[in-house]
Amino acid sequence: MSTHTLNSEDTAADDAVVGPSVFGNVQLGYIVIETRKFADWRRFGAEAIGMHVDDLDTGRIRFRMDDHECRFLLQYGPAEDVTAIGWQIDDHETFDRIVARVVANGVPIDEGTADEAALRGVERLLRFPGPKGIIQEIFTRALISATPLVMKNHAFVTGAGGMGHVAITSKEPYKLRGYYDTVFDARLTDYIDETISGLTLEIRFLRVNERHHSIAIANVRGMKINPIRTRIQHLNIQVAELDDMIQSFERVKKLGFGMALGVGQHTNDRELSYYAQTPSGFEWEVGWNPLVIDENTWEPATHQGISIWGHSRSGQTVIDKLAQFKAAVHWAGVAEETVPALSGNGIPDYQ
C-alpha cells in the first residue's frame, strides 16, 4: 500500500480547495463489512433481502444489485460492522479535486493494492480516514460483470443517485457534518426530531447528489452518548418495485431474522420501507420510491418524527431498552474519531 502525495500530475491543491463544488459528481458505490457470520449473512443477503451473491473464497463473499461486480464486500474478521464506504466519483477532475482537498488539510491518502481494488470491483481506489473509524474510499470506474444477475428481486435502484444511504449515530454530529461538507460539498436536505422513550433524537440528512440523502447523522439532544455498538446505525438500499419491498419483508420474517421496524412511510423523503436486523447487529433498510431532490426548489425543513405511518418497533422488550442504555453509558466514555483536520469546527444546526 502506498501513500499518495500531491505532485505535478495532480490538480494543484490551492486550485482544488477553492475550485468548483464537487456536489453532484459523487455517489455511494459500495460498502465493506467485516464479519465472522458468513452463513447467516449469505442467507440474509441472498435469501431474505434478495440480492445476487458471489462466493469468492472461504473468507469473502460479495453481493450485487446491478451490473457492478460488487456492491457489498464481506470479509472475515471480528468487527461485525461496516469498515469502509466506497464513493464513486464521476470524473477524474473531480477525483483529483477531492484528493487535493484531503491532502491540503494534512490528511494522508493511501492507494489500495490491486487485489483490494479487484475485490471491490473497481479499477483503482484511494482511501483516507473517516468519522468513527469508517475508512472512506474513492474510485472513478467500477468493473462491470457479464454474469447475469440471479436475484429474488426484480431490480434495485442505483444509477446517478448511488446505491442507497448510510445512517450514523454520533456524539459529535456537527463535526461529521463538517467532514462531509469539506470532502464532498454535502448539502443539508432536512432535519427530523424523533422522541423515543423520553429522549429526543436529532437527525440531519445530507445529500451529495439528487438522492434525498446519502448520509444521515443522528445524536441524542443534550447528551454526549451513543446508544449503539456499531459504527453505523443502518444502511439503506432501494428496490424498483413495491412488490419487491413487500416480498423481501415477508422473507426476512419467514427466515427468522429480526425485524427492527415494520413497514412504514417516512415524513421527509416519503420512502416506504422496513428495517431488518442484520447478522452483525446494525439495521438494514429496504425502501421504495423516495422523492428525488430538485435543486432549484428544495428548502430544508424540520419534521417531527420519522414516520407518517407505520415503522412500528417490532419485538423490543424492556431488556432490549436496558441493554441499549447500558451500551450508551459505555460508549459515552469512549472518544469518537472525527478527523479534526477535515471536520474543522463542524457545522452547527440551522447554518
XYZ file of C-alpha atoms in Angstrom:
351
model
C 0.000 0.000 0.000
C 1.427 3.391 -0.942
C 0.773 6.859 0.449
C -0.485 9.448 -2.057
C 1.045 12.932 -2.089
C 0.467 15.799 -4.459
C 2.842 16.173 -7.369
C 2.935 17.838 -10.769
C 0.475 15.323 -12.186
C -2.200 16.196 -9.642
C -4.544 19.156 -9.641
C -2.863 21.928 -7.651
C -4.003 21.916 -4.031
C -4.910 25.593 -3.830
C -6.952 25.499 -7.033
C -8.734 22.326 -5.935
C -9.644 23.583 -2.497
C -11.151 26.841 -3.761
C -12.357 25.406 -7.057
C -15.834 24.372 -8.159
C -18.053 22.288 -5.940
C -17.888 18.508 -6.362
C -21.559 18.181 -5.428
C -23.482 16.046 -7.896
C -20.396 14.150 -9.041
C -20.264 11.801 -6.050
C -22.356 8.725 -5.292
C -22.344 5.834 -2.834
C -20.649 2.976 -4.687
C -20.015 0.056 -2.323
C -19.783 -0.923 1.336
C -17.263 -3.189 3.064
C -18.433 -5.264 6.054
C -16.280 -7.330 8.412
C -17.950 -10.406 9.916
C -17.449 -13.972 11.080
C -21.078 -14.889 10.391
C -20.810 -15.804 6.722
C -23.543 -18.445 6.662
C -26.045 -16.068 8.294
C -25.041 -13.174 6.053
C -25.344 -15.295 2.919
C -28.913 -16.274 3.880
C -29.718 -12.690 4.857
C -28.376 -11.020 1.718
C -29.403 -13.568 -0.898
C -32.444 -15.350 0.516
C -34.038 -12.603 2.638
C -33.084 -9.283 1.024
C -32.934 -10.837 -2.439
C -29.550 -9.767 -3.841
C -27.200 -11.704 -6.124
C -24.419 -13.480 -4.185
C -20.910 -14.421 -5.334
C -18.832 -16.722 -3.112
C -15.206 -15.721 -3.662
C -13.451 -17.980 -1.136
C -13.819 -19.082 2.489
C -13.099 -15.585 3.780
C -15.010 -13.350 1.343
C -18.393 -13.036 -0.316
C -19.925 -10.276 -2.433
C -23.450 -9.106 -3.097
C -24.528 -7.493 -6.358
C -27.630 -5.419 -7.125
C -26.867 -4.359 -10.707
C -24.123 -4.768 -13.308
C -21.375 -3.625 -10.916
C -19.159 -6.519 -9.852
C -19.522 -5.545 -6.201
C -21.922 -3.509 -4.103
C -21.215 -5.222 -0.763
C -17.946 -6.928 0.117
C -17.993 -9.120 3.233
C -14.597 -10.059 4.643
C -13.769 -12.351 7.548
C -12.965 -10.589 10.826
C -14.233 -9.802 14.330
C -15.682 -6.294 13.864
C -19.270 -7.280 12.922
C -19.577 -3.851 11.399
C -19.092 -1.656 8.365
C -15.382 -0.902 7.999
C -15.264 1.103 4.758
C -17.514 3.113 2.438
C -16.664 3.340 -1.246
C -17.624 6.535 -3.099
C -17.784 6.584 -6.878
C -16.546 9.838 -8.400
C -17.922 10.747 -11.822
C -14.759 12.087 -13.458
C -11.008 12.364 -12.946
C -11.070 16.139 -12.446
C -13.468 15.782 -9.506
C -11.430 12.840 -8.192
C -8.243 14.944 -8.225
C -10.024 17.840 -6.554
C -11.176 15.637 -3.668
C -7.679 14.178 -3.294
C -6.199 17.678 -3.224
C -8.664 18.828 -0.544
C -7.810 15.920 1.718
C -4.044 16.219 1.257
C -4.082 20.021 1.581
C -5.636 19.577 5.017
C -2.776 17.335 6.115
C -4.626 14.019 5.939
C -2.714 11.127 4.338
C -4.212 9.215 1.429
C -3.245 5.606 0.748
C -3.628 3.737 -2.512
C -5.318 0.363 -2.295
C -3.498 -2.629 -3.691
C -4.515 -4.201 -6.979
C -6.030 -7.127 -5.042
C -8.053 -4.786 -2.817
C -9.370 -2.914 -5.845
C -10.310 -6.190 -7.572
C -12.213 -7.409 -4.518
C -14.252 -4.194 -4.545
C -14.873 -4.440 -8.269
C -13.082 -1.209 -9.160
C -10.064 -0.369 -11.317
C -8.228 1.654 -8.666
C -9.012 3.188 -5.279
C -7.579 5.683 -2.826
C -8.519 5.714 0.855
C -8.339 8.113 3.785
C -9.621 8.245 7.400
C -13.310 8.844 8.048
C -15.517 9.613 11.049
C -15.988 6.873 13.649
C -13.152 4.887 12.111
C -15.027 4.181 8.871
C -12.453 4.328 6.081
C -13.546 6.448 3.112
C -12.525 5.027 -0.264
C -12.874 6.810 -3.612
C -12.774 5.451 -7.156
C -13.843 6.536 -10.632
C -14.538 3.350 -12.559
C -16.460 0.291 -11.401
C -15.836 -3.033 -13.110
C -18.899 -4.385 -14.913
C -19.863 -8.033 -14.612
C -21.002 -10.053 -17.628
C -22.561 -12.686 -15.344
C -26.378 -12.424 -15.314
C -27.935 -11.469 -12.005
C -29.667 -14.217 -10.042
C -31.896 -12.406 -7.556
C -35.203 -12.803 -5.791
C -35.975 -9.132 -6.509
C -36.702 -7.736 -9.968
C -34.289 -4.798 -9.716
C -32.661 -2.277 -7.402
C -32.364 1.473 -7.957
C -28.757 2.672 -8.240
C -27.727 4.971 -11.113
C -26.831 8.643 -10.662
C -28.006 8.702 -7.047
C -25.822 5.806 -5.973
C -26.848 2.616 -4.215
C -28.589 3.990 -1.122
C -27.516 5.644 2.117
C -25.775 5.120 5.449
C -27.001 6.387 8.848
C -24.565 7.086 11.672
C -25.165 7.903 15.340
C -22.630 10.316 16.756
C -21.660 12.244 19.861
C -20.170 14.896 17.530
C -22.797 15.442 14.821
C -21.587 18.944 13.920
C -18.105 17.565 13.247
C -19.441 14.824 10.967
C -21.425 17.371 9.005
C -18.287 19.498 8.686
C -16.320 16.482 7.440
C -18.699 15.625 4.603
C -19.008 19.298 3.667
C -15.225 19.629 3.391
C -14.703 16.435 1.402
C -17.817 16.184 -0.799
C -19.607 19.573 -0.519
C -22.529 17.712 1.061
C -25.739 19.734 1.289
C -28.259 19.695 4.109
C -31.571 18.265 2.917
C -33.605 18.433 6.116
C -33.912 17.508 9.795
C -36.027 15.110 11.821
C -36.684 15.318 15.572
C -37.830 11.964 16.944
C -38.694 11.330 20.612
C -38.050 7.776 21.816
C -38.534 6.742 25.443
C -38.305 10.358 26.586
C -35.118 11.148 24.652
C -35.102 13.373 21.573
C -33.092 12.076 18.645
C -31.961 14.797 16.236
C -31.197 13.613 12.710
C -29.549 15.567 9.884
C -29.874 14.339 6.307
C -27.033 15.154 3.903
C -27.035 14.712 0.136
C -24.183 14.623 -2.369
C -26.366 14.271 -5.477
C -30.056 14.033 -6.410
C -30.740 11.270 -3.849
C -32.530 12.734 -0.823
C -29.631 11.674 1.375
C -26.535 9.545 1.194
C -25.539 10.185 4.818
C -27.777 10.638 7.862
C -26.264 11.766 11.168
C -28.141 11.350 14.462
C -27.465 12.306 18.065
C -29.345 12.417 21.363
C -30.232 16.036 22.113
C -28.298 17.454 25.038
C -26.368 14.248 25.776
C -22.992 13.035 24.522
C -23.987 9.396 24.337
C -24.129 6.834 21.588
C -26.743 4.113 22.134
C -25.321 1.540 19.720
C -22.143 -0.510 19.421
C -21.720 -0.464 15.656
C -20.174 2.346 13.622
C -23.346 2.703 11.565
C -26.939 2.564 12.768
C -28.337 1.347 9.453
C -27.744 1.232 5.736
C -30.369 1.552 3.018
C -30.942 0.089 -0.417
C -33.821 0.872 -2.773
C -35.911 -1.592 -4.748
C -37.509 -0.701 -8.086
C -40.910 -2.254 -7.408
C -43.196 -2.074 -4.375
C -43.835 -5.822 -4.554
C -40.116 -6.465 -4.088
C -40.099 -4.482 -0.830
C -43.170 -6.297 0.493
C -41.952 -9.745 -0.528
C -38.499 -9.235 0.974
C -40.178 -8.078 4.204
C -42.055 -11.376 4.321
C -38.895 -13.378 3.555
C -36.979 -11.661 6.368
C -39.653 -12.709 8.862
C -40.063 -16.218 7.444
C -36.332 -16.905 7.632
C -36.221 -15.826 11.262
C -34.194 -12.614 11.021
C -35.073 -9.849 13.469
C -37.320 -7.003 12.350
C -36.332 -3.653 13.867
C -39.143 -1.594 12.303
C -42.140 -2.797 10.333
C -43.286 -1.293 7.047
C -43.987 2.429 7.168
C -43.525 5.724 5.332
C -41.009 8.427 6.244
C -42.016 12.044 6.820
C -39.187 13.691 4.905
C -38.286 11.613 1.823
C -41.707 9.829 1.707
C -39.972 6.483 1.184
C -41.885 3.304 2.059
C -39.555 0.945 3.877
C -38.846 -1.531 6.653
C -35.757 -2.144 8.799
C -34.353 -5.642 9.351
C -31.707 -6.658 11.874
C -28.530 -7.865 10.177
C -26.444 -10.768 11.487
C -23.817 -8.210 12.584
C -26.253 -6.143 14.665
C -26.766 -2.954 12.666
C -30.004 -2.451 10.735
C -30.720 -2.833 7.015
C -33.442 -0.680 5.452
C -35.151 -1.772 2.254
C -37.073 1.107 0.702
C -39.194 2.034 -2.287
C -39.946 5.279 -4.126
C -38.237 8.066 -2.140
C -38.557 11.519 -3.631
C -35.755 12.931 -5.776
C -34.418 16.389 -4.902
C -34.967 19.331 -7.259
C -32.045 21.668 -6.528
C -33.957 24.640 -7.937
C -36.784 24.473 -5.430
C -35.651 22.488 -2.380
C -35.517 24.185 1.037
C -34.503 22.377 4.268
C -37.252 21.846 6.837
C -37.658 20.133 10.200
C -40.034 17.178 10.532
C -41.436 15.852 13.780
C -40.996 12.084 13.877
C -39.515 9.753 11.284
C -42.803 8.315 10.054
C -46.126 9.446 8.616
C -47.438 5.982 9.452
C -46.080 2.567 10.379
C -42.459 1.739 11.229
C -43.700 0.130 14.428
C -40.986 -1.240 16.679
C -41.046 -4.990 16.406
C -40.333 -7.134 19.422
C -38.489 -4.551 21.534
C -38.592 -5.525 25.197
C -37.636 -3.810 28.454
C -34.458 -5.916 28.413
C -33.622 -4.580 24.948
C -34.065 -0.991 26.150
C -31.871 -1.615 29.217
C -29.174 -3.153 27.028
C -29.301 -0.124 24.734
C -28.987 2.234 27.725
C -26.051 0.210 29.062
C -24.353 0.481 25.675
C -24.918 4.247 25.617
C -23.304 4.640 29.043
C -20.337 2.512 27.948
C -19.706 4.411 24.714
C -20.103 7.776 26.476
C -16.581 7.327 27.836
C -15.040 6.317 24.514
C -13.522 9.029 22.327
C -15.100 9.335 18.886
C -12.931 9.806 15.812
C -13.987 12.901 13.857
C -10.846 13.522 11.719
C -10.427 17.113 13.002
C -8.287 18.165 10.032
C -11.291 17.636 7.741
C -14.195 18.315 10.115
C -12.788 21.576 11.468
C -15.090 23.291 13.956
C -18.058 21.499 12.432
C -21.287 22.980 11.123
C -23.940 23.812 13.743
C -27.575 23.084 13.044
C -29.560 25.607 11.031
C -26.450 27.087 9.474
